[in-house]
Amino acid sequence: MSTMPVTNNANTEPSAAGTGAGALVLFSGGQDSTTCVAWALERYRRVETIGFDYGQRHAIELQVRPHVLDGLRALSPSWKQRLGPDQMIDLKVLGQLSDTALTGDAEIMMQANGLPNTFVPGRNLLFLTLAAALAYRRGLDVLVGGMCETDYSGYPDCRDETIRSLQTTINLGMATSMAIETPLMWLDKAQTWQLASTLGGDALVELVRTQTHTCYLGERGALHPWGYGCGLCPACELRARGYLAYVQGLS
Ligand code: ZN
C-alpha cells in the first residue's frame, strides 16, 4: 500500500515536479475537475484542458464545459491569460467496450465485486495515458486530475497507488518526466468546496455551484443550494452532503 501522497493537496506553492512548462488538466465539467483547473491556474503559468466524450449517458457535462471555462476566465485577469486551449477527445470506443450505468441505461447498483456499476473499467487509465500523449505534443509536463481516495465510490483507478504507478509507467513508456498531480486525493467533498473558496473566493464557489455538473442522471431542472442535479444519485448525494458540511463549517 502507498504511504506517500502524489501531491500535497491544497498547498498552492509551485510544484517541485515538472520543469514549469505547464499543466494539462483533465476537465469533465464537474465540481472536482473545475476546482482542479482553478488549482492549476494558481500554480502554473500555462494551463490547458482536455475532456473525453466516452459515450456518457448524458452529454450535459460536456455541454457545460465551455461555459465553465469562460466563467473561470471572467474571474481573474491572470487566469484568463494563463488558460489556453481546450481539447475534446472522442473516446466512444470506451462506451462500446464497457457495460456500465454511466454509458448504458442500467440502474445504478452495487456489483458482486463490491464496485458500483458506475465504474467504467480502464477509464482513468485511458484518460491519463491519452492526456500524457497530448501533453507530450503540447510541451506540457504536468497532468492534473481530480481523482480522490477520500470520499470516493471505491473506484480502484482513483487510488493514489494507481496514479503513482501510472505516472511511472507513462514516464517509462514515453521517456518523459511528467508529474501527475491530484490535488483532491486526500480531501473530502466539503474540503473540495473549501479549496474552491480558497482559490477563487465566493465567486468561484458560485461558479462551481451553478455552472458545473456532477449528477449521474444528467438532471438539470431545479437549482438546489448545492447546485443542479437529481439529488438522489450517489454523485448528487456526495455533492449535496459536502456542500452542507462546507456551509456549516463557515457558520
Ligand atoms: Zn443526481
Short mmCIF file of C-alpha atoms and ligand atoms in Angstrom, two decimals:
data_model
loop_
_atom_site.label_atom_id
_atom_site.label_comp_id
_atom_site.label_asym_id
_atom_site.label_seq_id
_atom_site.Cartn_x
_atom_site.Cartn_y
_atom_site.Cartn_z
CA MET A 1 0.00 0.00 0.00
CA SER A 2 1.11 3.52 -0.63
CA THR A 3 2.00 5.79 2.22
CA MET A 4 3.08 8.95 0.43
CA PRO A 5 0.60 11.07 -1.48
CA VAL A 6 1.45 12.17 -5.03
CA THR A 7 0.65 15.74 -4.15
CA ASN A 8 0.48 17.97 -1.15
CA ASN A 9 -3.17 18.76 -1.66
CA ALA A 10 -4.28 22.33 -1.15
CA ASN A 11 -0.74 23.59 -1.00
CA THR A 12 -0.56 26.33 -3.59
CA GLU A 13 3.23 26.62 -3.61
CA PRO A 14 4.78 25.95 -7.04
CA SER A 15 5.21 22.27 -7.68
CA ALA A 16 8.63 20.69 -7.27
CA ALA A 17 7.68 18.28 -10.04
CA GLY A 18 7.93 19.23 -13.68
CA THR A 19 10.00 21.94 -15.27
CA GLY A 20 7.38 24.64 -15.13
CA ALA A 21 6.39 24.17 -18.77
CA GLY A 22 2.73 23.96 -17.87
CA ALA A 23 -0.16 21.73 -16.94
CA LEU A 24 -2.84 19.81 -18.75
CA VAL A 25 -5.97 19.35 -16.62
CA LEU A 26 -8.46 16.52 -17.09
CA PHE A 27 -11.61 18.59 -17.23
CA SER A 28 -15.05 16.98 -17.32
CA GLY A 29 -17.18 19.98 -16.42
CA GLY A 30 -17.85 18.68 -12.90
CA GLN A 31 -17.17 20.16 -9.47
CA ASP A 32 -13.91 18.31 -8.90
CA SER A 33 -12.23 18.95 -12.22
CA THR A 34 -13.33 22.60 -12.24
CA THR A 35 -11.65 23.03 -8.85
CA CYS A 36 -8.57 21.33 -10.34
CA VAL A 37 -8.47 23.83 -13.22
CA ALA A 38 -8.57 26.72 -10.72
CA TRP A 39 -5.86 25.00 -8.65
CA ALA A 40 -3.66 24.67 -11.74
CA LEU A 41 -4.29 28.29 -12.76
CA GLU A 42 -2.92 29.41 -9.39
CA ARG A 43 0.23 27.29 -9.79
CA TYR A 44 1.21 27.15 -13.45
CA ARG A 45 1.78 29.91 -15.97
CA ARG A 46 0.26 27.84 -18.75
CA VAL A 47 -2.80 25.66 -18.30
CA GLU A 48 -4.65 23.68 -20.94
CA THR A 49 -7.62 21.35 -20.58
CA ILE A 50 -8.71 18.04 -22.05
CA GLY A 51 -12.08 16.32 -21.95
CA PHE A 52 -13.37 12.99 -23.18
CA ASP A 53 -16.58 12.01 -24.87
CA TYR A 54 -16.81 8.34 -23.95
CA GLY A 55 -20.47 7.88 -24.68
CA GLN A 56 -21.70 9.20 -21.33
CA ARG A 57 -25.41 8.60 -20.87
CA HIS A 58 -25.96 12.31 -20.60
CA ALA A 59 -23.91 14.75 -22.59
CA ILE A 60 -24.78 17.63 -20.27
CA GLU A 61 -21.40 17.64 -18.54
CA LEU A 62 -19.81 18.07 -21.95
CA GLN A 63 -22.17 20.95 -22.73
CA VAL A 64 -21.34 22.90 -19.57
CA ARG A 65 -17.56 22.69 -20.14
CA PRO A 66 -17.09 25.79 -22.36
CA HIS A 67 -19.33 27.85 -20.06
CA VAL A 68 -17.31 26.85 -17.00
CA LEU A 69 -14.05 27.73 -18.79
CA ASP A 70 -15.48 31.13 -19.81
CA GLY A 71 -16.56 31.62 -16.20
CA LEU A 72 -13.04 30.90 -14.94
CA ARG A 73 -11.58 33.39 -17.44
CA ALA A 74 -14.02 36.03 -16.23
CA LEU A 75 -12.98 35.56 -12.59
CA SER A 76 -9.38 36.71 -12.90
CA PRO A 77 -7.23 38.50 -15.49
CA SER A 78 -4.27 36.24 -14.70
CA TRP A 79 -6.42 33.12 -15.04
CA LYS A 80 -7.68 34.45 -18.37
CA GLN A 81 -4.13 34.98 -19.52
CA ARG A 82 -2.94 31.54 -18.38
CA LEU A 83 -5.83 29.41 -19.57
CA GLY A 84 -5.06 28.03 -23.01
CA PRO A 85 -6.83 25.73 -25.44
CA ASP A 86 -9.35 23.04 -24.54
CA GLN A 87 -9.34 19.72 -26.37
CA MET A 88 -12.27 17.33 -26.55
CA ILE A 89 -11.29 13.79 -27.42
CA ASP A 90 -13.68 11.27 -28.93
CA LEU A 91 -13.39 8.16 -26.79
CA LYS A 92 -16.67 6.47 -27.66
CA VAL A 93 -14.79 3.22 -28.03
CA LEU A 94 -14.75 3.08 -24.22
CA GLY A 95 -18.55 3.12 -24.14
CA GLN A 96 -18.58 0.35 -26.74
CA LEU A 97 -16.27 -1.82 -24.64
CA SER A 98 -17.92 -1.38 -21.26
CA ASP A 99 -21.40 -2.06 -19.96
CA THR A 100 -21.90 0.37 -17.09
CA ALA A 101 -24.57 2.60 -15.61
CA LEU A 102 -22.67 5.66 -16.89
CA THR A 103 -22.59 4.53 -20.50
CA GLY A 104 -25.80 2.47 -20.71
CA ASP A 105 -29.33 2.50 -19.33
CA ALA A 106 -28.63 0.18 -16.39
CA GLU A 107 -29.88 1.20 -12.96
CA ILE A 108 -27.12 2.32 -10.59
CA MET A 109 -26.35 -0.53 -8.19
CA MET A 110 -23.59 -2.34 -6.35
CA GLN A 111 -21.99 -5.26 -8.17
CA ALA A 112 -20.86 -8.60 -6.75
CA ASN A 113 -17.21 -7.45 -6.82
CA GLY A 114 -18.04 -4.62 -4.39
CA LEU A 115 -17.82 -1.89 -7.04
CA PRO A 116 -20.80 0.19 -8.14
CA ASN A 117 -21.79 -0.34 -11.77
CA THR A 118 -20.97 3.32 -12.42
CA PHE A 119 -17.35 2.19 -12.51
CA VAL A 120 -16.06 2.33 -16.09
CA PRO A 121 -13.11 -0.09 -16.23
CA GLY A 122 -9.95 1.48 -17.58
CA ARG A 123 -11.41 4.98 -17.74
CA ASN A 124 -8.87 6.92 -15.72
CA LEU A 125 -6.00 4.79 -17.05
CA LEU A 126 -7.00 5.69 -20.60
CA PHE A 127 -7.74 9.33 -19.76
CA LEU A 128 -4.32 9.88 -18.20
CA THR A 129 -2.44 7.98 -20.91
CA LEU A 130 -4.18 9.95 -23.67
CA ALA A 131 -3.68 13.18 -21.72
CA ALA A 132 0.03 12.35 -21.48
CA ALA A 133 0.17 11.88 -25.24
CA LEU A 134 -1.42 15.30 -25.77
CA ALA A 135 0.80 16.90 -23.11
CA TYR A 136 3.83 15.42 -24.89
CA ARG A 137 2.79 17.10 -28.12
CA ARG A 138 1.90 20.39 -26.42
CA GLY A 139 5.12 20.54 -24.39
CA LEU A 140 3.32 20.34 -21.05
CA ASP A 141 4.90 18.39 -18.20
CA VAL A 142 2.20 18.17 -15.54
CA LEU A 143 -1.09 16.32 -15.72
CA VAL A 144 -3.76 17.30 -13.20
CA GLY A 145 -6.69 15.06 -12.33
CA GLY A 146 -9.48 15.20 -9.75
CA MET A 147 -9.08 11.63 -8.55
CA CYS A 148 -9.88 11.26 -4.87
CA GLU A 149 -9.39 8.41 -2.49
CA THR A 150 -11.11 10.01 0.50
CA ASP A 151 -14.76 10.37 -0.36
CA TYR A 152 -14.93 8.24 -3.44
CA SER A 153 -17.10 5.49 -4.79
CA GLY A 154 -14.46 2.79 -4.40
CA TYR A 155 -13.11 3.18 -7.92
CA PRO A 156 -9.72 1.45 -7.99
CA ASP A 157 -8.42 3.82 -10.68
CA CYS A 158 -8.89 6.76 -8.29
CA ARG A 159 -6.43 5.34 -5.78
CA ASP A 160 -3.21 7.22 -5.16
CA GLU A 161 -1.28 3.99 -5.63
CA THR A 162 -2.82 3.51 -9.10
CA ILE A 163 -1.98 7.08 -10.11
CA ARG A 164 1.61 6.83 -8.89
CA SER A 165 2.08 3.54 -10.71
CA LEU A 166 0.65 5.03 -13.90
CA GLN A 167 2.92 8.06 -13.62
CA THR A 168 5.89 5.70 -13.54
CA THR A 169 4.57 3.70 -16.49
CA ILE A 170 3.87 6.80 -18.59
CA ASN A 171 7.34 8.19 -17.96
CA LEU A 172 8.96 4.86 -18.76
CA GLY A 173 6.87 4.40 -21.88
CA MET A 174 7.29 7.95 -23.22
CA ALA A 175 10.79 8.72 -21.91
CA THR A 176 9.40 11.79 -20.15
CA SER A 177 9.39 13.20 -16.63
CA MET A 178 5.76 14.16 -16.36
CA ALA A 179 4.14 14.58 -12.98
CA ILE A 180 0.55 13.58 -12.27
CA GLU A 181 -0.88 15.95 -9.68
CA THR A 182 -4.09 15.02 -7.85
CA PRO A 183 -4.89 17.96 -5.56
CA LEU A 184 -8.14 16.41 -4.31
CA MET A 185 -6.73 12.98 -3.46
CA TRP A 186 -6.93 13.41 0.32
CA LEU A 187 -9.81 15.89 0.52
CA ASP A 188 -13.44 15.11 1.28
CA LYS A 189 -16.17 16.92 -0.65
CA ALA A 190 -16.57 19.64 1.98
CA GLN A 191 -12.83 20.32 1.74
CA THR A 192 -13.12 20.45 -2.06
CA TRP A 193 -15.73 23.22 -1.71
CA GLN A 194 -13.39 24.91 0.77
CA LEU A 195 -10.50 24.61 -1.69
CA ALA A 196 -12.59 26.38 -4.35
CA SER A 197 -13.22 29.16 -1.84
CA THR A 198 -9.51 29.43 -1.03
CA LEU A 199 -8.56 29.54 -4.71
CA GLY A 200 -11.23 31.87 -6.04
CA GLY A 201 -13.37 33.10 -3.17
CA ASP A 202 -17.16 33.19 -3.19
CA ALA A 203 -17.17 33.89 -6.93
CA LEU A 204 -15.52 30.56 -7.71
CA VAL A 205 -17.77 28.71 -5.26
CA GLU A 206 -20.76 30.26 -7.02
CA LEU A 207 -19.39 29.29 -10.44
CA VAL A 208 -18.90 25.70 -9.25
CA ARG A 209 -22.32 25.64 -7.60
CA THR A 210 -24.31 26.95 -10.56
CA GLN A 211 -22.31 26.01 -13.66
CA THR A 212 -20.67 22.63 -13.06
CA HIS A 213 -22.41 19.31 -13.46
CA THR A 214 -21.96 16.19 -11.33
CA CYS A 215 -25.28 14.27 -11.44
CA TYR A 216 -25.03 10.79 -12.92
CA LEU A 217 -28.54 11.10 -14.36
CA GLY A 218 -27.92 14.37 -16.19
CA GLU A 219 -30.75 16.09 -14.28
CA ARG A 220 -30.55 19.87 -14.58
CA GLY A 221 -34.04 21.07 -13.74
CA ALA A 222 -34.01 22.80 -10.37
CA LEU A 223 -31.14 24.69 -8.74
CA HIS A 224 -30.59 23.30 -5.23
CA PRO A 225 -28.38 25.05 -2.64
CA TRP A 226 -25.55 22.72 -3.77
CA GLY A 227 -26.22 23.07 -7.49
CA TYR A 228 -28.20 21.23 -10.17
CA GLY A 229 -28.93 17.52 -10.07
CA CYS A 230 -31.44 14.81 -9.22
CA GLY A 231 -30.43 14.91 -5.55
CA LEU A 232 -30.72 11.14 -5.26
CA CYS A 233 -27.91 9.54 -7.26
CA PRO A 234 -24.60 8.81 -5.46
CA ALA A 235 -22.87 11.76 -7.15
CA CYS A 236 -25.60 14.21 -6.10
CA GLU A 237 -25.69 12.82 -2.55
CA LEU A 238 -21.95 13.26 -2.18
CA ARG A 239 -22.03 16.75 -3.62
CA ALA A 240 -25.00 17.84 -1.50
CA ARG A 241 -23.60 16.38 1.72
CA GLY A 242 -20.24 18.01 1.08
CA TYR A 243 -21.79 21.39 0.39
CA LEU A 244 -23.87 21.22 3.57
CA ALA A 245 -20.78 20.36 5.63
CA TYR A 246 -18.86 23.18 3.92
CA VAL A 247 -21.58 25.75 4.67
CA GLN A 248 -21.96 24.53 8.26
CA GLY A 249 -18.19 24.88 8.64
CA LEU A 250 -18.50 28.55 7.68
CA SER A 251 -21.06 29.39 10.37
ZN ZN B 1 -28.01 13.02 -9.48
#
